[in-house]
Coordinates of C-alpha atoms in Angstrom, one line a residue:
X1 CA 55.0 92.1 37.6
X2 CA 53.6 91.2 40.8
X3 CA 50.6 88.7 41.3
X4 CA 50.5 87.8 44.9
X5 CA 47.3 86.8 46.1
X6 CA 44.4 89.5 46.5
X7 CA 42.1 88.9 49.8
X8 CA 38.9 89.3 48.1
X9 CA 37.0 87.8 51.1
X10 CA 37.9 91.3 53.2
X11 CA 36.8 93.8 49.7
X12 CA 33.1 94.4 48.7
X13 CA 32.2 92.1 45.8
X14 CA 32.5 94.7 42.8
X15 CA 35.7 95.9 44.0
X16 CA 37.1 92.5 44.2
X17 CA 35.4 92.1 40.6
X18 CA 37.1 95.2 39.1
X19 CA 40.4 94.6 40.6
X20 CA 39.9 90.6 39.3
X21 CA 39.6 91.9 35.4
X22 CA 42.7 94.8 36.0
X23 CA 45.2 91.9 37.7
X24 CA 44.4 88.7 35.4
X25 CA 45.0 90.9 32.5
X26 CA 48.5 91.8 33.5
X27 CA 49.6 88.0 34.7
X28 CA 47.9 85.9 32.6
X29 CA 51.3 84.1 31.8
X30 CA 49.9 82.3 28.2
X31 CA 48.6 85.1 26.4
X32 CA 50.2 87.8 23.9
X33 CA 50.4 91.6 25.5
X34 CA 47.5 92.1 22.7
X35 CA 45.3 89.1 23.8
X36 CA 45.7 90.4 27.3
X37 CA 44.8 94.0 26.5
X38 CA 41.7 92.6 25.0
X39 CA 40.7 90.6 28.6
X40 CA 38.1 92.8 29.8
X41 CA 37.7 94.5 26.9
X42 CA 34.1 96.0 25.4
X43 CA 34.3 94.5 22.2
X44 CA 35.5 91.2 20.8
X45 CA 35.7 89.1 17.7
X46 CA 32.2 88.9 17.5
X47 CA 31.4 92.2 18.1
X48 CA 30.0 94.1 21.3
X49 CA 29.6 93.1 24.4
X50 CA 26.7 92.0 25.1
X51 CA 24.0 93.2 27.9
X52 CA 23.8 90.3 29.6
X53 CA 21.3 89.6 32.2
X54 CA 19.3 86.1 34.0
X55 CA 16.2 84.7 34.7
X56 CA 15.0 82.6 37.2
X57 CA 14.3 79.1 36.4
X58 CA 14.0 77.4 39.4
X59 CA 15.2 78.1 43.0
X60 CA 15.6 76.5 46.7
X61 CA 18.0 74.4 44.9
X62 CA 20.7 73.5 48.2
X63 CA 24.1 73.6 46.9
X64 CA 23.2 72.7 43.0
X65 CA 26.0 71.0 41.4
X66 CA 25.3 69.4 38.0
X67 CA 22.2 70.2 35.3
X68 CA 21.4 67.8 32.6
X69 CA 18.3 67.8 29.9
X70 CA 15.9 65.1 29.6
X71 CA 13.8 64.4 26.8
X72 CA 11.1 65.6 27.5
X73 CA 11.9 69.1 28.5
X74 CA 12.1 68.5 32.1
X75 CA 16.0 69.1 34.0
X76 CA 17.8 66.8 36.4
X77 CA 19.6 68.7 38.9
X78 CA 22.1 67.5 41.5
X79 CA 22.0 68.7 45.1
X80 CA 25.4 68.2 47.1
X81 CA 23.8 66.9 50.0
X82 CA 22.6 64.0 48.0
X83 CA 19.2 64.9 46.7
X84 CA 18.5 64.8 42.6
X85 CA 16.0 67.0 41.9
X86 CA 13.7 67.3 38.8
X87 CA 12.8 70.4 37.2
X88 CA 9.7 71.1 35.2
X89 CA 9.9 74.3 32.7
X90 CA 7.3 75.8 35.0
X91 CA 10.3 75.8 37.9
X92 CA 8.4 73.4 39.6
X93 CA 11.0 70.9 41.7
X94 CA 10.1 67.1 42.5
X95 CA 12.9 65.0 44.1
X96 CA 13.6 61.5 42.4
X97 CA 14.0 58.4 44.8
X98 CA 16.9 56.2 44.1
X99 CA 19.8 57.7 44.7
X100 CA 23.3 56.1 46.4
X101 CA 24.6 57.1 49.3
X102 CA 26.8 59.8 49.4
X103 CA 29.4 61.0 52.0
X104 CA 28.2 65.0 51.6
X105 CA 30.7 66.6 54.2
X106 CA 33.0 69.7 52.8
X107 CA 33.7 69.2 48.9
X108 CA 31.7 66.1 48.5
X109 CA 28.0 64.9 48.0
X110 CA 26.0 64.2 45.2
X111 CA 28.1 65.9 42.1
X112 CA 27.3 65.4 38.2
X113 CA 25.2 64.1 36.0
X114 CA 24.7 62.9 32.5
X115 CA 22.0 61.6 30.1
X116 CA 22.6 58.4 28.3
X117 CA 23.1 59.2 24.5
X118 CA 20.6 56.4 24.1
X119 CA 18.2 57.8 27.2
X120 CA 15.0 57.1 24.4
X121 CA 16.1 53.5 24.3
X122 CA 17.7 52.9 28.0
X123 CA 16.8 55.6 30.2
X124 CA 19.9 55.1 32.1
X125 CA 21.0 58.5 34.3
X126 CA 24.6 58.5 35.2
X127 CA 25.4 60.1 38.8
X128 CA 29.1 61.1 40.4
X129 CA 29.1 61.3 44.0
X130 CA 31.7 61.3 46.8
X131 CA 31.1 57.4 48.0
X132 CA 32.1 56.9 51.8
X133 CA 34.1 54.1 52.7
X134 CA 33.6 50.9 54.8
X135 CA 31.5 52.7 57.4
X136 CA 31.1 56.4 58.7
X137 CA 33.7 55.3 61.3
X138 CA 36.8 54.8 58.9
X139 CA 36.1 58.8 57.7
X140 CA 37.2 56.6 54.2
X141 CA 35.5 58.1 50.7
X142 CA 36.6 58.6 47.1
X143 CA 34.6 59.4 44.2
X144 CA 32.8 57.1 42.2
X145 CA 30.2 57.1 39.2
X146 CA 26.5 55.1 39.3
X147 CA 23.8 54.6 36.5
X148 CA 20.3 53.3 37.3
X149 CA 17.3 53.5 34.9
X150 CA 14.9 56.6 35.5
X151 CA 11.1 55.6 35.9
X152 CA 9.1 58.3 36.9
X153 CA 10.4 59.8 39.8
X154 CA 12.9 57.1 40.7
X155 CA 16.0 55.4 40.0
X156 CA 16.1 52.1 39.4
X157 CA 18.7 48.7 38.9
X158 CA 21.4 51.5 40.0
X159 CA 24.6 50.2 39.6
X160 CA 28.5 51.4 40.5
X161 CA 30.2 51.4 36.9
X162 CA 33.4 52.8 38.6
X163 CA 35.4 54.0 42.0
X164 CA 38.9 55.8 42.5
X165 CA 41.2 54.1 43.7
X166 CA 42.1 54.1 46.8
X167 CA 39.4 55.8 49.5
X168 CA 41.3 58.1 51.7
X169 CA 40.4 60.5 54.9
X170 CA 39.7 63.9 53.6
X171 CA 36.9 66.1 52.4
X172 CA 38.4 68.0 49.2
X173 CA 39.0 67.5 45.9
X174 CA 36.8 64.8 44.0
X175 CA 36.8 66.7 40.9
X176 CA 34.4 65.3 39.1
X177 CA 32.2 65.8 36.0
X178 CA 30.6 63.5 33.3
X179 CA 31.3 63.5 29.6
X180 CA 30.4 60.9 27.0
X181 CA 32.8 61.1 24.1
X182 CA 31.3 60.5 20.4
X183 CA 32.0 57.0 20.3
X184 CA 29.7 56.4 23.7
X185 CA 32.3 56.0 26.4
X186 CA 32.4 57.7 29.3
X187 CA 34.7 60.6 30.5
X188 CA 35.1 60.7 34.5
X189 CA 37.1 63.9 36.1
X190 CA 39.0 63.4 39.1
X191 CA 40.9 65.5 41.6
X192 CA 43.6 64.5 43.7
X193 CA 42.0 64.5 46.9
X194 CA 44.5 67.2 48.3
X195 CA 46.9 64.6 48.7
X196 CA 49.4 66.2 46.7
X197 CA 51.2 69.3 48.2
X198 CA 51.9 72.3 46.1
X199 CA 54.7 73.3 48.7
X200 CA 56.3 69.8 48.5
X201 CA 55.6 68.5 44.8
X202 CA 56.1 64.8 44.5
X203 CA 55.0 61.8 42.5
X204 CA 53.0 59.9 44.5
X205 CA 49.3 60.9 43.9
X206 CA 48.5 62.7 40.8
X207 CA 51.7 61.9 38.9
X208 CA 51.5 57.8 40.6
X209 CA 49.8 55.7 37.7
X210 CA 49.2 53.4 40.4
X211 CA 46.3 55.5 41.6
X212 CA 43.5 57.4 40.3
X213 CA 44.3 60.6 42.0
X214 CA 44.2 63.6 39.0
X215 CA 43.3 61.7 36.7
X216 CA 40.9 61.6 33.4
X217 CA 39.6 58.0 32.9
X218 CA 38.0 56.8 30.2
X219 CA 35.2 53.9 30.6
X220 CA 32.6 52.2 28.6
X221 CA 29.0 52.9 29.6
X222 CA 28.9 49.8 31.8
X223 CA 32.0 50.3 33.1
X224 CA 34.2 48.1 31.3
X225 CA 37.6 49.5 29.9
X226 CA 38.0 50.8 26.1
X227 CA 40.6 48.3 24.1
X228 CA 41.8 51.7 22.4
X229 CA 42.8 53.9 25.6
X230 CA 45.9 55.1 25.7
X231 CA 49.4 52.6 26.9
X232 CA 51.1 54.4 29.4
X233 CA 55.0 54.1 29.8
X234 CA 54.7 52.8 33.0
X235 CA 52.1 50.2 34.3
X236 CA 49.1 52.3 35.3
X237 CA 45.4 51.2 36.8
X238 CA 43.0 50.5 33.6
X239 CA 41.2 52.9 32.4
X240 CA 43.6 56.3 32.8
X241 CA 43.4 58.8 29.9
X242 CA 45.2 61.8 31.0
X243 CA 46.9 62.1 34.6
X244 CA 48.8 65.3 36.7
X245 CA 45.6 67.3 36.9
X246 CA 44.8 68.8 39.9
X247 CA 41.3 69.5 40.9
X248 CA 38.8 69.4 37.1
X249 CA 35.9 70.6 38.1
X250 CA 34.6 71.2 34.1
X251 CA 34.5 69.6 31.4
X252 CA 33.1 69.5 27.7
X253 CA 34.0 68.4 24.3
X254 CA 34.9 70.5 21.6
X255 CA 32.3 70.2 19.1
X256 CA 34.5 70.5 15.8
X257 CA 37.3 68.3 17.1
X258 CA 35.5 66.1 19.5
X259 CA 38.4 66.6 21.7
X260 CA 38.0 67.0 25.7
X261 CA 38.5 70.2 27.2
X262 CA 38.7 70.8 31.1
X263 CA 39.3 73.3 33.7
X264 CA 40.8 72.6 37.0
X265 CA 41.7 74.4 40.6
X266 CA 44.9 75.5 40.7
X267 CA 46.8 76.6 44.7
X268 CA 46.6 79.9 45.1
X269 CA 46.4 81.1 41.6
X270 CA 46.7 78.7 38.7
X271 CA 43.6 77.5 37.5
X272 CA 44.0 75.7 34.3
X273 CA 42.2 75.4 31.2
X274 CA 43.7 72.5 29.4
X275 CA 42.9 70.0 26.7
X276 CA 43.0 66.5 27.8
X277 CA 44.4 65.1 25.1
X278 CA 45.0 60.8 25.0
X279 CA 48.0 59.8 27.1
X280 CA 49.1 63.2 28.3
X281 CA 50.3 64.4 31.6
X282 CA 49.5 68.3 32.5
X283 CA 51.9 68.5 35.3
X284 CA 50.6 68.5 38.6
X285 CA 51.9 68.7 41.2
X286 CA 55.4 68.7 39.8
X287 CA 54.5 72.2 37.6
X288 CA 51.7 74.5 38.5
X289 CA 51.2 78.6 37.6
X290 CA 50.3 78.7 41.3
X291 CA 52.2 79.7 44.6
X292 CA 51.6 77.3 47.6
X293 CA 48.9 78.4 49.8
X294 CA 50.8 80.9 52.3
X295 CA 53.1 82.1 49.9
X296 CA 53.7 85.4 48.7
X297 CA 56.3 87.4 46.2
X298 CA 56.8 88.0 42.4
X299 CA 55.1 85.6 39.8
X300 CA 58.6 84.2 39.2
X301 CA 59.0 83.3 43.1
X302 CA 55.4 82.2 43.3
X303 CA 55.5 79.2 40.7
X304 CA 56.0 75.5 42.0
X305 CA 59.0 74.4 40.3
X306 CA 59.3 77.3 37.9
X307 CA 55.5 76.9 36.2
X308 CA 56.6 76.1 33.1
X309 CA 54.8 72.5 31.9
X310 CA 56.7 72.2 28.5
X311 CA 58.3 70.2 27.1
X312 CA 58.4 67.4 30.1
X313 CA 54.3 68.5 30.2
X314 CA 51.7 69.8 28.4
X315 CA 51.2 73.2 29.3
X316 CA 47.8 74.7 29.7
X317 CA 45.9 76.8 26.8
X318 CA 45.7 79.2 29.6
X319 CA 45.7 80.2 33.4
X320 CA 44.3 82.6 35.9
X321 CA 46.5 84.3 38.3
X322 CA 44.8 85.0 40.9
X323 CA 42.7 82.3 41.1
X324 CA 39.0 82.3 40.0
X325 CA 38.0 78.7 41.0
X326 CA 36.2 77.6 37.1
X327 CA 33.5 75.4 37.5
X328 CA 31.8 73.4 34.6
X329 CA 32.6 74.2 31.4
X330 CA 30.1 74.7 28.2
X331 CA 31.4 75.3 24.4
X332 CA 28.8 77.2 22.8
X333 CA 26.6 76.0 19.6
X334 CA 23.8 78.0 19.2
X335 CA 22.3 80.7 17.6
X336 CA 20.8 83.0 20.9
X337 CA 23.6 85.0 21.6
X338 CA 25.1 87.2 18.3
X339 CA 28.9 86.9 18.2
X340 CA 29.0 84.1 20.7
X341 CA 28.8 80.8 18.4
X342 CA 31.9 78.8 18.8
X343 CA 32.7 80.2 22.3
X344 CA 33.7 78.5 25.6
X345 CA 32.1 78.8 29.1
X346 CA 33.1 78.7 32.2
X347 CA 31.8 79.2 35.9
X348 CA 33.8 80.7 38.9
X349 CA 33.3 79.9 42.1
X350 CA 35.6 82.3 44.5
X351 CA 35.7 84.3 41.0
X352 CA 31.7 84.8 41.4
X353 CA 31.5 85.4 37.6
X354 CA 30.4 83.6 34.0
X355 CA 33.6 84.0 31.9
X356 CA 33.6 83.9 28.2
X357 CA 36.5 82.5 26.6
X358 CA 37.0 82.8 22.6
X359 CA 39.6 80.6 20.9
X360 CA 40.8 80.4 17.2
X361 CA 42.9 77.2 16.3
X362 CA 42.9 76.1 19.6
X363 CA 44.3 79.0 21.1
X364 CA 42.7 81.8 23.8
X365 CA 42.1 84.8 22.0
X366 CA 40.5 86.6 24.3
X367 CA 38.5 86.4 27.5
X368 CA 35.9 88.6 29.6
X369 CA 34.1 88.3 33.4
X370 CA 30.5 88.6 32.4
X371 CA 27.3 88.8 35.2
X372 CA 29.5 89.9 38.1
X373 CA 26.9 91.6 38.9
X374 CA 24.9 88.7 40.4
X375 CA 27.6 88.1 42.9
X376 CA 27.0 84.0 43.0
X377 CA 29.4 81.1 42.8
X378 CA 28.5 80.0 39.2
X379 CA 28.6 75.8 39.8
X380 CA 27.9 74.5 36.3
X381 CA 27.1 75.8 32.8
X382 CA 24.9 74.5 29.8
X383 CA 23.7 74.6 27.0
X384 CA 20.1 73.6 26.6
X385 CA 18.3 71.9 23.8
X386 CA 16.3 75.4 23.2
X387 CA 20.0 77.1 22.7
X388 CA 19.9 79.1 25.6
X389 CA 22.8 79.2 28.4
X390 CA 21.9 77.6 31.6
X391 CA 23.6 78.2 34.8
X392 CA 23.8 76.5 38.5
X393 CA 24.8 79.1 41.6
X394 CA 26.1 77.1 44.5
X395 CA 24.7 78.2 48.0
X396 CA 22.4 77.1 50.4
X397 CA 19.6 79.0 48.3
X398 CA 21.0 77.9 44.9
X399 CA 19.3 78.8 41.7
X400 CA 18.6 77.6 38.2
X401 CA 19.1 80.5 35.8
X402 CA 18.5 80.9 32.2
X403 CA 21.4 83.5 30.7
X404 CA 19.4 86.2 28.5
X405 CA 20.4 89.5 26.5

């Protein structure tokens, strides 16, 4: 079985789409022939597929990035280029003041953000930006998480709770999404910074403890370290949950298990869905489903190092081959959408689709490509209080969309 790269940028956007759903269903390496007959399939465990459509919420939104829900029914929404923008349920946008400085150039600017569990009581909004280093000069950044207080349209007593470690030259990479875990501490995503070369694998960035290159960390809401994270083998910076991930650009907690589930960037095929489990190690950049950049030939040829995580690492719940670039990540509570409670979320970015992943036991089951019709880099993915889906596209003209049947 083949699964060389496809050029999607030189194919109009629904063939690219329809030739996506025919190819991931043949190499998707962690699924049964059954489960991957049942990809793109019309019908699921819950019954039908859905007519899905959108509605506009808000838009003008430059490069959107992150969503989160206030209290009071109003959104926060991130803007790469460094702007947080408030949004009223009439779509009406008002920017709030306060906001650190970012280093927006390629990948970075202005990323995720997350509510307090206790907003009532503190009002504290946490932010995850790409920080620049000494001075604009030193081409230095790295990313790093703030809180300040929100009072009316500004930020206030901000704060840095937490930078990786070290700042290096480069634009890419800086994962990075925001999840508090049950108890109140603080889960951070972070990519690798393209340090790490899929066609030369070594240890020194994702798989170096020594750094917080493709990493999970794990912090208390002012920053401080949790007594109870996991000991590593080796020494390791404070504050490291789960290392060799590659580029996590979603993330969510179960809601049965309370457990943390990402997705990441893979090369050139690869993109992982994973559960970050305490103290585990996922592999990057010494295993990957990937090829390196370049590279073409059968899937066999095409894997760094053979692919194969277990049992040195903890292999992925699944992959995509080709790549589909997931971004944000959403398990699914509600009652809006029939046969879709208990379902997991996904953007894609290069994939330009919503993908709708089901899962029994902690296994894929089956997955489908849904609104490919928009065309959009999907950027983030919610829930809202009110049940429905919420999603982010990222362009220069990004939009706020509410997901409807």
């Amino acid at each position: 079985m083949r699964c060389s790269p496809l050029p999607f940028a030189s194919r109009p956007a629904r063939a690219a789409a329809l030739l996506l759903s025919a190819v991931l269903a043949a190499c998707t390496p962690t699924l049964s022939p059954e489960a991957q007959a049942a990809l793109p399939g019309a019908t699921g465990p819950g019954g039908p597929v859905l007519a899905v459509k959108t509605q506009t919420v808000a838009q003008s939104l430059r490069n959107p990035w992150g969503l989160a829900f206030l209290p009071d029914g109003t959104m926060l929404v991130t803007e790469r280029g460094g702007t947080l923008q408030r949004v009223a349920a009439d779509g009406k946008v008002s920017s709030i003041g306060g906001v650190p400085a970012v280093q927006a150039r390629g990948q970075g600017g202005l990323l995720d953000v997350a509510i307090d569990p206790d907003f009532g009581k503190t009002a504290w909004v946490y932010l995850s930006f790409s920080e620049p280093g000494r001075g604009p000069e030193d081409g230095l950044a790295g990313t790093a998480v703030a809180r300040g207080r929100l009072q009316g349209q500004q930020l206030v007593d901000v704060q840095i709770i937490f930078r990786q470690t070290p700042k290096v030259r480069g634009t890419g990479h800086f994962g990075s999404r925001l999840v508090f875990a049950r108890d109140g501490t603080l889960f951070v995503t972070l990519g690798e910074r393209m340090q790490d070369s899929p066609s030369a694998p070594g240890r020194d960035f994702a798989q170096n403890l020594q750094t917080t290159f493709g990493k999970v960390v794990r912090i208390h809401r002012d920053g401080r370290i949790p007594a109870d994270n996991p000991t590593w083998a080796s020494p390791a910076l404070p504050g490291i949950w789960s290392t060799g991930h590659r580029n996590p650009q979603g993330a969510a907690l179960h809601p049965d298990t309370g457990e943390l589930w990402v997705v990441e960037h893979g090369p050139q095929g690869g993109d992982e869905l994973n559960r970050a489990l305490a103290g585990r190690n996922f592999g990057w950049p010494l295993r990957s489903y990937g090829c390196p950049y370049g590279s073409v030939g059968s899937n066999e040829t095409c894997r760094v190092q053979g692919g194969t995580h277990a049992p040195t690492f903890t292999e992925p719940v699944s992959t995509w081959v080709p790549s589909v670039s997931p971004s944000g990540l959403a398990f699914y509570t509600g009652e809006r959408y029939p046969g879709w409670k208990g379902s997991l979320f996904t953007g894609a970015l290069s994939g330009r689709a919503l993908w709708r992943l089901v899962l029994r036991d902690g296994q894929l089951v089956s997955r489908e490509p849904l609104l490919q019709n928009l065309g959009e880099r999907i950027r983030d993915v919610r829930q809202g209080p009110d049940g429905w889906l919420y999603l982010l596209t990222d362009s220069d003209e990004g939009r706020l969309l509410r997901v409807v049947r």
